[in-house]
Structure formats: C-alpha cells, structure tokens
PDB file of C-alpha atoms in Angstrom:
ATOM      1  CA  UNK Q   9     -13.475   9.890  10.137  1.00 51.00           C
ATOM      2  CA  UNK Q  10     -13.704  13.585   8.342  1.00 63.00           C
ATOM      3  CA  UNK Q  11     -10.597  12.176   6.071  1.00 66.00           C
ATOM      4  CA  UNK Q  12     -12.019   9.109   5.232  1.00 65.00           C
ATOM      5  CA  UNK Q  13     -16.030  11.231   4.529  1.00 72.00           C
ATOM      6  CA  UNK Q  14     -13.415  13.376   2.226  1.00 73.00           C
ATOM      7  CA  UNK Q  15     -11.803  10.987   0.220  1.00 70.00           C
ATOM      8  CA  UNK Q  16     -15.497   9.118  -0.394  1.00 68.00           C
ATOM      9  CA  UNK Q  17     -16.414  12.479  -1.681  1.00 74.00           C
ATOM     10  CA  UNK Q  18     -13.550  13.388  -4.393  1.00 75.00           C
ATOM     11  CA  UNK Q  19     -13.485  10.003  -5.156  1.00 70.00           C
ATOM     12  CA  UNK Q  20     -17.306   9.826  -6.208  1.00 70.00           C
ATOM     13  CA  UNK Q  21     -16.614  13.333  -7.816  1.00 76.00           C
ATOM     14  CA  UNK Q  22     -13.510  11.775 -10.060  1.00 74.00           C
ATOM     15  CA  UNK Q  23     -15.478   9.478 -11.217  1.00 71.00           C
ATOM     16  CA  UNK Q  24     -18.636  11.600 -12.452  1.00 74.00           C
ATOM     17  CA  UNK Q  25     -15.740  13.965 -14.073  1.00 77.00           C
ATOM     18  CA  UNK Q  26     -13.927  11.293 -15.532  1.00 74.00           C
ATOM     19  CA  UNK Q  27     -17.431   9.543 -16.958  1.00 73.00           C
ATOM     20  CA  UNK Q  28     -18.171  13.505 -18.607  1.00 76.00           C
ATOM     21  CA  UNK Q  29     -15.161  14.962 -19.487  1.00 76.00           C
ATOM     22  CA  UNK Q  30     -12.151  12.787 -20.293  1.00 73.00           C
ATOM     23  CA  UNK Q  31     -13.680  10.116 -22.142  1.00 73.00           C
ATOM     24  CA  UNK Q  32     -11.407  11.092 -25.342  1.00 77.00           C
ATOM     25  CA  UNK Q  33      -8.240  11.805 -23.428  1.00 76.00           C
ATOM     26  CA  UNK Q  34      -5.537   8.870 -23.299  1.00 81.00           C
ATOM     27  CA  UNK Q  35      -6.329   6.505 -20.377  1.00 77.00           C
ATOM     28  CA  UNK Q  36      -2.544   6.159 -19.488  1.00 80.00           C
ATOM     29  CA  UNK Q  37      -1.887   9.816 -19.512  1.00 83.00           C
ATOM     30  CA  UNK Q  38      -4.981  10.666 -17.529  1.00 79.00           C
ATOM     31  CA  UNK Q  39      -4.243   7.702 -14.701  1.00 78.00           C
ATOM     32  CA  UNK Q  40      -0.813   8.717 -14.461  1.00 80.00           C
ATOM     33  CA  UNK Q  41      -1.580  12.577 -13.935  1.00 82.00           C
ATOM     34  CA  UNK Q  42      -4.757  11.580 -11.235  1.00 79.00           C
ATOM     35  CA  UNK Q  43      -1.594   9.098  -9.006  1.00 77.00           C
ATOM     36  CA  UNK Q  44       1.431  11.844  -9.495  1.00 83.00           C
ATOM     37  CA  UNK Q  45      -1.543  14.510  -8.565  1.00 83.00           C
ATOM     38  CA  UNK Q  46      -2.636  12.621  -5.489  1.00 79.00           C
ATOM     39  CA  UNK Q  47       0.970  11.450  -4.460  1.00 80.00           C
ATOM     40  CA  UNK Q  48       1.262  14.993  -4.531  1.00 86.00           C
ATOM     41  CA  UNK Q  49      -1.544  15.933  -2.076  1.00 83.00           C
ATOM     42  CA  UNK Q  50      -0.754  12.754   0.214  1.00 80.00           C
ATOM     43  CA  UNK Q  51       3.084  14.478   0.094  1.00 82.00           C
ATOM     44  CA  UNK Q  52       2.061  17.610   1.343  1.00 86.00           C
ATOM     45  CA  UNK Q  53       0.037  16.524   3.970  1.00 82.00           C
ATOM     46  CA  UNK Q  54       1.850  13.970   5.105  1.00 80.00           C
ATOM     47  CA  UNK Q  55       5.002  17.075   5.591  1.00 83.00           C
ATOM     48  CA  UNK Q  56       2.316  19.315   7.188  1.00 85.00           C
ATOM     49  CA  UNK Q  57       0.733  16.758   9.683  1.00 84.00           C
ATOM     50  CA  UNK Q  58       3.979  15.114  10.798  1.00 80.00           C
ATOM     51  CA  UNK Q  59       3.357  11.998   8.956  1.00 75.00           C
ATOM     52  CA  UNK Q  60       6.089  10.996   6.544  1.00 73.00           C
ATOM     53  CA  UNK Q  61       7.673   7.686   6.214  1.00 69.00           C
ATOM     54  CA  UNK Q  62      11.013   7.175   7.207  1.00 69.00           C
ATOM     55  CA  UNK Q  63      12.637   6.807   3.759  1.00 65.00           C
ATOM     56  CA  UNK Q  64      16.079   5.428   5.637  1.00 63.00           C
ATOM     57  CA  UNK Q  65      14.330   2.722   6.880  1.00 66.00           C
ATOM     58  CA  UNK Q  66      13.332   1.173   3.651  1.00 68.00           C
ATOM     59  CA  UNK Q  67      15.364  -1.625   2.367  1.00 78.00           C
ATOM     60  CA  UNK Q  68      15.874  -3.262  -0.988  1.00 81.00           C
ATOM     61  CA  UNK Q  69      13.106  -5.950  -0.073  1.00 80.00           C
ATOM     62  CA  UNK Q  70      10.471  -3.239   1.192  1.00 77.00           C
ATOM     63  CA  UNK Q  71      11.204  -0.421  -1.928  1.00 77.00           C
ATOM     64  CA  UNK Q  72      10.643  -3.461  -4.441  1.00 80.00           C
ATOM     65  CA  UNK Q  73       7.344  -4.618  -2.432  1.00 77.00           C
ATOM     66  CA  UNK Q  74       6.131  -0.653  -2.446  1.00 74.00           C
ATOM     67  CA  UNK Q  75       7.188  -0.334  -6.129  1.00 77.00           C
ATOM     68  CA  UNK Q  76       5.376  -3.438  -7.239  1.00 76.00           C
ATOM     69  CA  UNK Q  77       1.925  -2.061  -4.860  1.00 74.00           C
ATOM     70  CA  UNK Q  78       1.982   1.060  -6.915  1.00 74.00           C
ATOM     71  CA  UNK Q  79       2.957   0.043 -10.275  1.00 73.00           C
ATOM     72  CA  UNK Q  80       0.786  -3.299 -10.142  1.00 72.00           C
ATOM     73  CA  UNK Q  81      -1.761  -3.129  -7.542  1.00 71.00           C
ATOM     74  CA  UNK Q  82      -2.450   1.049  -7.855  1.00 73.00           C
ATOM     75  CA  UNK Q  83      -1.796   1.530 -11.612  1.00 75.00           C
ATOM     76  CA  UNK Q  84      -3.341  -1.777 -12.713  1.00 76.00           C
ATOM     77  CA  UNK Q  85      -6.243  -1.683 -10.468  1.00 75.00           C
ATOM     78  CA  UNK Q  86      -6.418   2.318 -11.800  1.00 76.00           C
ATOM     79  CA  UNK Q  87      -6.438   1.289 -15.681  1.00 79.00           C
ATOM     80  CA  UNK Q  88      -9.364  -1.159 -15.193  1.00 78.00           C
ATOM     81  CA  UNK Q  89     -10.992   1.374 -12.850  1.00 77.00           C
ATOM     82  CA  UNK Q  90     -11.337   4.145 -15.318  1.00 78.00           C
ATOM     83  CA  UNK Q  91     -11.663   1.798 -18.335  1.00 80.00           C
ATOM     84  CA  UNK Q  92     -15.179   0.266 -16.534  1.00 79.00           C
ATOM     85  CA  UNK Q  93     -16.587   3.749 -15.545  1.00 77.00           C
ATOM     86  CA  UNK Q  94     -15.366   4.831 -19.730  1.00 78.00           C
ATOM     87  CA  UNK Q  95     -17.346   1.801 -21.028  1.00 78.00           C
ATOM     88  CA  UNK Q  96     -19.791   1.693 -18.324  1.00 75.00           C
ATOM     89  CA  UNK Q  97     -21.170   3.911 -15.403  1.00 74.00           C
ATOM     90  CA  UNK Q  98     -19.198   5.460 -12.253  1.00 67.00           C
ATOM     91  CA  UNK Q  99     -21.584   3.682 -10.111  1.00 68.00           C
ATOM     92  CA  UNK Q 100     -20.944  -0.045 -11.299  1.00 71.00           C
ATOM     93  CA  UNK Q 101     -17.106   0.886 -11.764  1.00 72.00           C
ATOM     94  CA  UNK Q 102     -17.264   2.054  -7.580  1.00 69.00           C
ATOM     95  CA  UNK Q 103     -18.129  -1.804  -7.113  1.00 69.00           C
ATOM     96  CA  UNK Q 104     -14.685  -2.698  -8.117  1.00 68.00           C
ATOM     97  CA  UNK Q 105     -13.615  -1.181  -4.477  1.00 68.00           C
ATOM     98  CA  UNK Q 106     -15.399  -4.081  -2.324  1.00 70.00           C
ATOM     99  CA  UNK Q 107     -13.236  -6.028  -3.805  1.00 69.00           C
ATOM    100  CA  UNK Q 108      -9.834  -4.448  -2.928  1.00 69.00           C
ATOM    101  CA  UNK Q 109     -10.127  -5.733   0.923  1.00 73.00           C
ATOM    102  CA  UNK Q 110     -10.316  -9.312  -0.139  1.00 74.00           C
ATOM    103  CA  UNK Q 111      -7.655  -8.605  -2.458  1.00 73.00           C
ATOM    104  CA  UNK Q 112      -5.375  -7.445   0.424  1.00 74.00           C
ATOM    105  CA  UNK Q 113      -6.489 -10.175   2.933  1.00 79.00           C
ATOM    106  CA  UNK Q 114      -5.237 -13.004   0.410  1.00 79.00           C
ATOM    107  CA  UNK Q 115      -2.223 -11.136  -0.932  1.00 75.00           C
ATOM    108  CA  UNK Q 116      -0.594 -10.513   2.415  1.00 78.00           C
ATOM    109  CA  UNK Q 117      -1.360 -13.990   3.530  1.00 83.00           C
ATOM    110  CA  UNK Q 118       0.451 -15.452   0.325  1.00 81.00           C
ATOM    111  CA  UNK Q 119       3.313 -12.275   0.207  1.00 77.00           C
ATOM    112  CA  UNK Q 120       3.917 -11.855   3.720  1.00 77.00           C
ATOM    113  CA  UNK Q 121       2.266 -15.088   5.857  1.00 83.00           C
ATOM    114  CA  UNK Q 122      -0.580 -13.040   7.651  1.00 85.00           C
ATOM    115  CA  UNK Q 123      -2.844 -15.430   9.287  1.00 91.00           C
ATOM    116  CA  UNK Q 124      -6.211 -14.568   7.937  1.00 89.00           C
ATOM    117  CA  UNK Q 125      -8.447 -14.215  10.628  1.00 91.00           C
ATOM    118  CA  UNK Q 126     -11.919 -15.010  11.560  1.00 92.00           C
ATOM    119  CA  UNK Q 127     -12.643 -10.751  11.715  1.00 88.00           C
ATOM    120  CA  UNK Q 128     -11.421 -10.673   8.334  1.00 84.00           C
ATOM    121  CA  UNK Q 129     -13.623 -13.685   7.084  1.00 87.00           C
ATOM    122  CA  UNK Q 130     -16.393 -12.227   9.229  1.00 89.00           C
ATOM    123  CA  UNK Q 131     -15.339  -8.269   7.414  1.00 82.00           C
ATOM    124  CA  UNK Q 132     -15.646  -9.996   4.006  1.00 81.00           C
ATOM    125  CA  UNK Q 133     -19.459 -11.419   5.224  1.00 86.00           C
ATOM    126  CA  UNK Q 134     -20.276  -8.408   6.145  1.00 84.00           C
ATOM    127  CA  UNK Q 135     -19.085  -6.841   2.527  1.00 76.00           C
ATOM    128  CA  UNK Q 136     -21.149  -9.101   0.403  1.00 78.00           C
ATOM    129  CA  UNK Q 137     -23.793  -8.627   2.170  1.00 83.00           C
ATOM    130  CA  UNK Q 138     -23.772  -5.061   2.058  1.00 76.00           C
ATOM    131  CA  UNK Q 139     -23.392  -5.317  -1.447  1.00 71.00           C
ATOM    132  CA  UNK Q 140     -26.071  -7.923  -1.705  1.00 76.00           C
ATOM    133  CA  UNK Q 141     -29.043  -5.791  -0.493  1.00 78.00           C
ATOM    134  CA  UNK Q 142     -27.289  -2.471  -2.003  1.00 69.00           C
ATOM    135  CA  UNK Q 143     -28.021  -4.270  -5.089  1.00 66.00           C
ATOM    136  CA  UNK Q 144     -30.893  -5.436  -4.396  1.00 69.00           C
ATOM    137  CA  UNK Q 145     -32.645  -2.439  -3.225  1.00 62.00           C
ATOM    138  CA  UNK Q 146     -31.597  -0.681  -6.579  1.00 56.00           C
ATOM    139  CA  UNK Q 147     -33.515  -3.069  -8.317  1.00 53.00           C
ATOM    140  CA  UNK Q 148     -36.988  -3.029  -6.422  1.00 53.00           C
TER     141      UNK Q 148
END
C-alpha cells in the first residue's frame, strides 16, 4: 500500500515538473532519461528487496513479448503521455491512466487467451464511474 501511495505521489510530481520545466527540452530525450532513470530505481530495489526476475528463465518468446511491452506499450504510451500534459494540463494528461487497465484486459485476452472475467468487466464499471462523478464534481 505505502509503495503504491509513493508512486501516486512522484508520479503527480513528474508531471507538475514536466508541465514547468521541460517544456523546451526534446520529448524523446526527456522520456528516455525518466524510463532508463526509473528502470534504474526499480533495479535497485528489486536487488535490495530480493525481488529480481530470473533472467535464465526467459525465452526467445517471453524477451520479444517484454521488449515489445516496453518499447510499444511503455515508450508509446510515455510519448503521448508527456506530449498531452506539454499541450495540455498534468491533470487531464493523468486521465490517460484509467485507461491502461482496459488496455491490459483486452491485450492479454487477444496476446495470451486470458478469459476476461466478470471482476474485470465489473473493475472497468467501477473505473468509469469513478471517472464519471470525478468529472463531474470538477465541474459543479
């Protein structure tokens, strides 16, 4: 829970930087310092809490899968990411996240045959409608 209160935190800080102080700096450059920065962190964590994957288990099939995650899903998702809070504001730009689970649900059923569940239709209801009256309320 503490990790997860943590990563809301630097996260809404990143974005409030970003929005005031790298506006003129090249988009590619600064996305691919803020991954090789946090692969970094998630490195050294992972060593210090016991929590590494097992590297010798990975197979051509599984390194292609986590190489097309991080180049498509992380660096893509990344380059629209900082683009929107650029152009726009932090806050709309943090919208972009409810839409990552969904994302996930319907990738892995059409990648890897996950039955898609009625918790993960009844997870998405509950995301829409959080973001229904969060959106709502910011308008009264």
């Amino acid at each position: 829970m503490g990790t997860m209160v943590l990563a809301t935190i630097f996260y809404s800080f990143g974005s409030q930087y970003l929005k005031k102080h790298l506006q003129k700096e090249d988009l590619i450059i600064t996305i691919t310092l803020s991954l090789f920065v946090g692969s970094l962190v998630g490195l050294i964590i992972g060593y210090f809490t016991h929590d590494l994957p097992k590297f010798a288990a990975f197979d051509v099939q599984t390194t292609l899968i986590v190489l097309a995650l991080g180049a498509i899903g992380s660096g893509v998702a990344h380059i629209l990411l900082y683009y929107m809070i650029i152009h726009g504001t932090p806050e709309f730009a943090a919208t972009v996240a409810y839409i990552i689970p969904i994302t996930a649900i319907i990738a892995s059923y059409l990648m890897l045959g996950e039955p898609i569940t009625v918790n993960l239709i009844t997870g998405m209801i509950f995301i829409f409608i959080g973001v229904y009256i969060t959106g709502r309320y910011r308008k009264n």
